[in-house]
Coordinates of C-alpha atoms in Angstrom, one line a residue:
X1 CA 172.6 96.2 51.4
X2 CA 170.7 94.4 48.7
X3 CA 167.2 95.4 47.9
X4 CA 164.8 92.4 47.8
X5 CA 164.0 91.8 44.1
X6 CA 160.3 92.5 43.5
X7 CA 159.9 90.0 40.8
X8 CA 160.8 87.1 43.1
X9 CA 158.6 88.0 46.1
X10 CA 154.9 88.0 47.0
X11 CA 153.0 89.8 49.8
X12 CA 152.9 88.2 53.2
X13 CA 149.2 87.1 52.8
X14 CA 150.4 84.0 50.8
X15 CA 152.1 82.7 53.9
X16 CA 148.9 81.0 55.2
X17 CA 148.9 77.6 53.5
X18 CA 148.4 75.2 56.4
X19 CA 144.7 75.8 57.0
X20 CA 141.9 78.3 56.3
X21 CA 141.5 79.3 60.0
X22 CA 144.9 80.9 60.0
X23 CA 144.1 82.7 56.8
X24 CA 140.9 84.2 58.1
X25 CA 142.4 85.2 61.4
X26 CA 145.6 86.7 60.0
X27 CA 143.8 88.7 57.3
X28 CA 141.8 90.5 60.0
X29 CA 144.9 91.1 62.2
X30 CA 147.0 92.4 59.3
X31 CA 144.5 95.2 58.7
X32 CA 144.6 96.2 62.4
X33 CA 148.4 95.9 62.8
X34 CA 149.3 97.6 59.4
X35 CA 152.2 95.4 58.8
X36 CA 154.5 96.1 55.9
X37 CA 153.9 93.3 53.3
X38 CA 155.4 94.9 50.2
X39 CA 158.9 93.5 49.5
X40 CA 159.9 96.8 47.9
X41 CA 159.7 98.4 51.3
X42 CA 162.6 96.3 52.7
X43 CA 166.4 96.1 52.0
X44 CA 168.1 92.9 52.9
X45 CA 171.7 92.9 54.3
X46 CA 174.2 90.3 55.4
X47 CA 173.5 86.9 56.7
X48 CA 173.7 87.0 60.5
X49 CA 173.5 83.3 61.2
X50 CA 171.2 80.3 61.4
X51 CA 169.7 77.9 63.9
X52 CA 167.2 75.0 64.1
X53 CA 165.1 73.0 66.4
X54 CA 165.4 69.6 68.0
X55 CA 162.8 67.0 68.6
X56 CA 163.2 65.2 72.0
X57 CA 161.5 61.8 71.4
X58 CA 162.3 60.5 74.8
X59 CA 163.9 61.9 77.9
X60 CA 163.8 60.7 81.5
X61 CA 160.5 62.0 82.6
X62 CA 161.1 65.5 81.3
X63 CA 157.9 67.5 81.2
X64 CA 159.3 69.8 78.6
X65 CA 157.7 70.2 75.2
X66 CA 158.8 68.1 72.3
X67 CA 160.0 71.0 70.3
X68 CA 162.8 73.0 71.9
X69 CA 165.3 75.4 70.4
X70 CA 168.9 74.5 70.3
X71 CA 172.1 76.3 69.4
X72 CA 174.8 74.8 67.1
X73 CA 176.9 73.6 70.0
X74 CA 174.2 71.7 71.8
X75 CA 173.9 68.6 69.6
X76 CA 177.2 67.1 70.6
X77 CA 176.1 67.1 74.2
X78 CA 172.9 65.2 73.6
X79 CA 174.3 61.7 73.1
X80 CA 172.7 60.2 76.2
X81 CA 169.2 61.2 75.2
X82 CA 167.0 60.2 72.2
X83 CA 167.2 63.4 70.2
X84 CA 166.4 64.0 66.6
X85 CA 167.4 67.1 64.7
X86 CA 164.4 69.0 63.3
X87 CA 164.0 69.5 59.5
X88 CA 163.3 73.3 59.8
X89 CA 166.4 75.5 59.5
X90 CA 166.0 79.2 60.2
X91 CA 168.2 81.9 58.7
X92 CA 168.7 85.4 60.1
X93 CA 169.6 88.5 58.0
X94 CA 170.2 92.1 58.8
X95 CA 168.0 94.6 57.0
X96 CA 166.1 97.8 57.2
X97 CA 162.8 99.4 56.1
X98 CA 163.5 101.4 52.9
X99 CA 160.1 103.1 52.4
X100 CA 157.2 104.6 54.2
X101 CA 156.7 106.0 57.8
X102 CA 159.2 103.5 59.2
X103 CA 161.9 104.3 56.6
X104 CA 165.4 103.6 58.1
X105 CA 164.1 101.3 60.8
X106 CA 166.6 98.5 61.3
X107 CA 165.1 95.0 61.2
X108 CA 166.2 91.4 61.5
X109 CA 164.7 89.0 59.0
X110 CA 163.8 85.5 60.2
X111 CA 163.6 83.3 57.1
X112 CA 161.6 80.0 57.1
X113 CA 162.5 77.6 54.3
X114 CA 159.9 76.8 51.6
X115 CA 158.0 73.5 51.5
X116 CA 160.7 72.0 49.3
X117 CA 163.3 72.3 52.1
X118 CA 161.2 72.5 55.2
X119 CA 158.0 70.7 54.3
X120 CA 154.6 71.7 55.7
X121 CA 156.0 72.1 59.2
X122 CA 158.0 75.2 58.1
X123 CA 154.9 76.9 56.7
X124 CA 152.9 76.0 59.9
X125 CA 155.6 77.4 62.1
X126 CA 155.8 80.7 60.1
X127 CA 152.1 81.1 60.1
X128 CA 151.8 80.3 63.8
X129 CA 154.6 82.8 64.7
X130 CA 152.9 85.5 62.6
X131 CA 149.5 84.9 64.1
X132 CA 150.9 85.0 67.7
X133 CA 152.7 88.3 67.2
X134 CA 149.7 89.9 65.4
X135 CA 147.4 88.9 68.2
X136 CA 149.7 90.1 71.0
X137 CA 150.5 93.4 69.2
X138 CA 146.8 94.2 68.8
X139 CA 146.1 94.0 72.5
X140 CA 144.1 96.9 73.9
X141 CA 146.7 97.1 76.7
X142 CA 149.4 98.2 74.2
X143 CA 152.5 96.4 73.0
X144 CA 154.7 94.7 75.7
X145 CA 158.2 96.0 75.6
X146 CA 159.5 92.5 76.6
X147 CA 158.3 90.9 73.4
X148 CA 159.9 91.1 69.9
X149 CA 158.0 93.4 67.6
X150 CA 156.9 92.2 64.2
X151 CA 157.2 94.8 61.5
X152 CA 156.1 92.9 58.4
X153 CA 157.2 90.3 55.9
X154 CA 156.8 88.6 52.6
X155 CA 157.0 85.3 50.7
X156 CA 159.4 84.4 47.9
X157 CA 158.6 82.5 44.7
X158 CA 160.4 79.5 46.2
X159 CA 158.0 79.6 49.2
X160 CA 160.4 81.0 51.8
X161 CA 158.6 83.0 54.5
X162 CA 160.5 86.2 55.5
X163 CA 159.3 87.8 58.8
X164 CA 160.8 91.2 59.7
X165 CA 161.3 92.1 63.3
X166 CA 162.5 95.4 64.8
X167 CA 166.3 95.1 65.5
X168 CA 166.5 95.6 69.2
X169 CA 169.8 93.6 69.4
X170 CA 171.3 90.5 68.0
X171 CA 172.7 88.9 71.2
X172 CA 170.6 86.4 73.1
X173 CA 170.7 85.4 76.8
X174 CA 172.7 82.3 75.6
X175 CA 175.3 84.6 74.0
X176 CA 175.5 86.7 77.2
X177 CA 176.0 83.6 79.4
X178 CA 178.7 82.3 77.0
X179 CA 180.6 85.6 77.0
X180 CA 180.5 85.9 80.8
X181 CA 181.6 82.3 81.4
X182 CA 184.5 82.8 79.0
X183 CA 185.5 85.9 81.0
X184 CA 185.5 83.9 84.2
X185 CA 187.8 81.3 82.5
X186 CA 190.2 84.0 81.2
X187 CA 190.5 85.7 84.6
X188 CA 191.2 82.5 86.4
X189 CA 193.7 81.4 83.8
X190 CA 195.5 84.8 84.1
X191 CA 195.6 84.5 87.9
X192 CA 193.6 87.7 88.3
X193 CA 192.8 88.0 92.0
X194 CA 191.6 91.4 93.3
X195 CA 189.0 90.8 96.0
X196 CA 187.4 94.2 95.7
X197 CA 187.2 94.0 91.9
X198 CA 185.8 90.5 92.0
X199 CA 183.1 91.5 94.5
X200 CA 182.1 94.4 92.3
X201 CA 182.0 92.2 89.2
X202 CA 179.7 89.7 91.0
X203 CA 177.4 92.5 92.1
X204 CA 177.1 93.8 88.6
X205 CA 176.5 90.3 87.2
X206 CA 173.8 89.6 89.8
X207 CA 172.0 92.9 89.0
X208 CA 172.2 92.2 85.3
X209 CA 170.9 88.6 85.6
X210 CA 168.1 89.8 88.0
X211 CA 167.0 92.5 85.6
X212 CA 167.2 90.0 82.7
X213 CA 165.0 87.5 84.6
X214 CA 162.5 90.2 85.5
X215 CA 162.1 91.1 81.8
X216 CA 161.7 87.5 80.8
X217 CA 159.0 86.9 83.4
X218 CA 157.1 90.1 82.4
X219 CA 157.1 89.0 78.8
X220 CA 155.9 85.5 79.7
X221 CA 153.2 86.9 82.1
X222 CA 152.0 89.2 79.4
X223 CA 151.6 86.3 77.0
X224 CA 149.7 84.2 79.6
X225 CA 147.5 87.1 80.5
X226 CA 146.6 87.3 76.8
X227 CA 145.9 83.5 76.4
X228 CA 149.2 82.6 74.7
X229 CA 151.9 80.0 75.7
X230 CA 155.4 80.4 74.5
X231 CA 156.4 76.7 74.4
X232 CA 160.0 77.3 73.2
X233 CA 161.4 79.3 76.1
X234 CA 165.2 79.0 76.6
X235 CA 168.3 81.2 76.6
X236 CA 168.4 81.4 72.8
X237 CA 164.8 82.7 72.7
X238 CA 165.5 85.8 74.7
X239 CA 167.0 88.7 72.7
X240 CA 169.0 91.5 74.5
X241 CA 169.7 95.1 73.5
X242 CA 173.0 94.9 75.4
X243 CA 175.2 92.3 77.1
X244 CA 177.4 95.0 78.8
X245 CA 176.8 94.6 82.5
X246 CA 177.7 98.2 83.2
X247 CA 174.7 99.1 81.0
X248 CA 172.3 97.0 83.0
X249 CA 170.1 100.0 83.7
X250 CA 169.2 100.1 80.0
X251 CA 168.7 96.4 79.6
X252 CA 165.4 95.4 77.9
X253 CA 165.1 91.6 77.4
X254 CA 162.6 90.5 74.7
X255 CA 161.0 87.1 74.1
X256 CA 161.2 85.9 70.5
X257 CA 160.7 82.6 68.6
X258 CA 156.9 82.1 69.0
X259 CA 156.7 79.4 66.3
X260 CA 155.3 76.9 68.8
X261 CA 153.1 79.4 70.7
X262 CA 149.8 77.9 71.7
X263 CA 146.4 79.7 72.0
X264 CA 144.9 78.8 75.4
X265 CA 141.7 80.8 75.0
X266 CA 138.8 78.6 76.2
X267 CA 137.1 78.7 72.8
X268 CA 140.2 77.3 71.2
X269 CA 140.7 74.7 73.9
X270 CA 137.3 73.3 73.3
X271 CA 138.2 72.5 69.7
X272 CA 140.7 70.0 68.3
X273 CA 144.5 70.4 68.9
X274 CA 146.6 72.0 66.2
X275 CA 149.5 70.0 64.7
X276 CA 152.1 72.1 66.5
X277 CA 150.5 71.6 69.9
X278 CA 149.6 67.9 69.7
X279 CA 152.6 67.0 72.0
X280 CA 151.6 69.5 74.7
X281 CA 148.0 68.2 74.9
X282 CA 149.1 64.6 74.7
X283 CA 151.2 65.2 77.8
X284 CA 148.3 67.1 79.4
X285 CA 146.0 64.1 78.9
X286 CA 148.7 61.8 80.4
X287 CA 148.8 64.0 83.4
X288 CA 145.0 63.9 83.8
X289 CA 144.2 67.3 82.3
X290 CA 141.0 66.9 80.2
X291 CA 138.7 69.9 80.7
X292 CA 139.6 73.3 79.1
X293 CA 140.4 74.7 82.5
X294 CA 142.7 71.8 83.4
X295 CA 144.4 72.0 80.0
X296 CA 144.9 75.7 80.3
X297 CA 146.4 75.3 83.8
X298 CA 148.7 72.5 82.5
X299 CA 149.9 74.6 79.6
X300 CA 150.7 77.6 81.8
X301 CA 152.6 75.4 84.3
X302 CA 154.5 73.8 81.4
X303 CA 155.7 77.3 80.3
X304 CA 156.6 78.2 83.9
X305 CA 158.6 75.0 84.2
X306 CA 160.6 76.0 81.2
X307 CA 161.0 79.5 82.8
X308 CA 162.3 77.8 86.0
X309 CA 165.0 75.9 83.9
X310 CA 166.0 79.2 82.3
X311 CA 166.3 80.8 85.8
X312 CA 168.6 78.0 86.9
X313 CA 170.6 78.4 83.7
X314 CA 171.1 82.1 84.3
X315 CA 171.9 81.5 88.0
X316 CA 174.7 79.1 87.1
X317 CA 176.2 79.5 83.6
X318 CA 177.3 83.2 83.6
X319 CA 179.1 82.6 87.0
X320 CA 180.9 79.4 86.0
X321 CA 184.0 78.8 83.9
X322 CA 183.3 78.0 80.3
X323 CA 182.4 74.4 79.7
X324 CA 181.7 73.5 83.3
X325 CA 177.9 73.7 82.9
X326 CA 175.4 74.1 80.1
X327 CA 171.6 74.2 79.9
X328 CA 171.1 70.5 79.0
X329 CA 173.5 69.2 81.6
X330 CA 171.8 71.4 84.2
X331 CA 168.4 70.1 83.2
X332 CA 169.5 66.5 83.5
X333 CA 171.1 67.3 86.9
X334 CA 167.9 68.8 88.3
X335 CA 165.5 66.2 86.8
X336 CA 167.5 63.0 87.2
X337 CA 170.1 63.5 90.0
X338 CA 168.0 65.7 92.3
X339 CA 164.6 64.6 91.1
X340 CA 163.5 68.3 91.2
X341 CA 164.3 68.5 94.9
X342 CA 165.3 72.2 95.2
X343 CA 166.4 71.7 98.8
X344 CA 168.8 69.0 97.8
X345 CA 170.0 71.1 94.9
X346 CA 170.6 74.1 97.2
X347 CA 172.6 71.9 99.6
X348 CA 174.7 70.6 96.7
X349 CA 175.5 74.1 95.5

């Protein structure tokens, strides 16, 4: 592993460039959470991968947020919608804590580009994700096991924001679904037909998916109970400690990617919308939600809608052959073909 060079890094407190409110709030939370903000306390390992975000400028009546996470294979399937690729590209690195009480703790670094590469949006997303985790981790109810845990972070001279999360696994729910659908394809191509074994496999998969969904809903309910929306919920935003179905008893799903999280506390709703939540509140106004109570209810229902699409994804994709169904095609099928009629969808299936 490579130690992060101290002369090129600054403490995490410099992350808060977008506005003074974020600076004030996060300074208070940093003291309570005791995050590691010294770059010398981390060692950076290999590059794990990268991902980005897409901006859906128009879709046929979709109530989803304008900012949704995508995986590298999704863009080719978006030709029928008006979709733009976001400017912010996230990199992920292996690493560990090298000093202090948490020495040896494995971490995953989430790296936001500096203003030169990602503009102000990257800084706002990093600050928003930091604030959301700090707020949720300082709850008097304790830390929720179904949320990713922020350990610390730092900023480089080039303006990159490095957030360090406990490494509870590198595979996402999207990775799990992909692996399982590929297994289905291989078994069918090989002509494997053992009725008993097939029934046992389906039972294990159902149990795994059920436990996965339970963990997702617990994490989302915890956020809502603490006045936070996720607003970027999808299969890629759920990290898993295992994708082995025989280990389902030990499965702990965790929600990550809180860059678009929204504060729905009544005091915040009475103020002006933040730049990252403008799209949500514009859709709320269009739907007739104007009072703080109405806006809060709309925001929660918007998150629950995304959770419903994720449920549909996990109910279909891991059980299908590879390439037959993906999240975006399933969403279009539900919204356009069946007009959100669950009865008609059930008859079709």
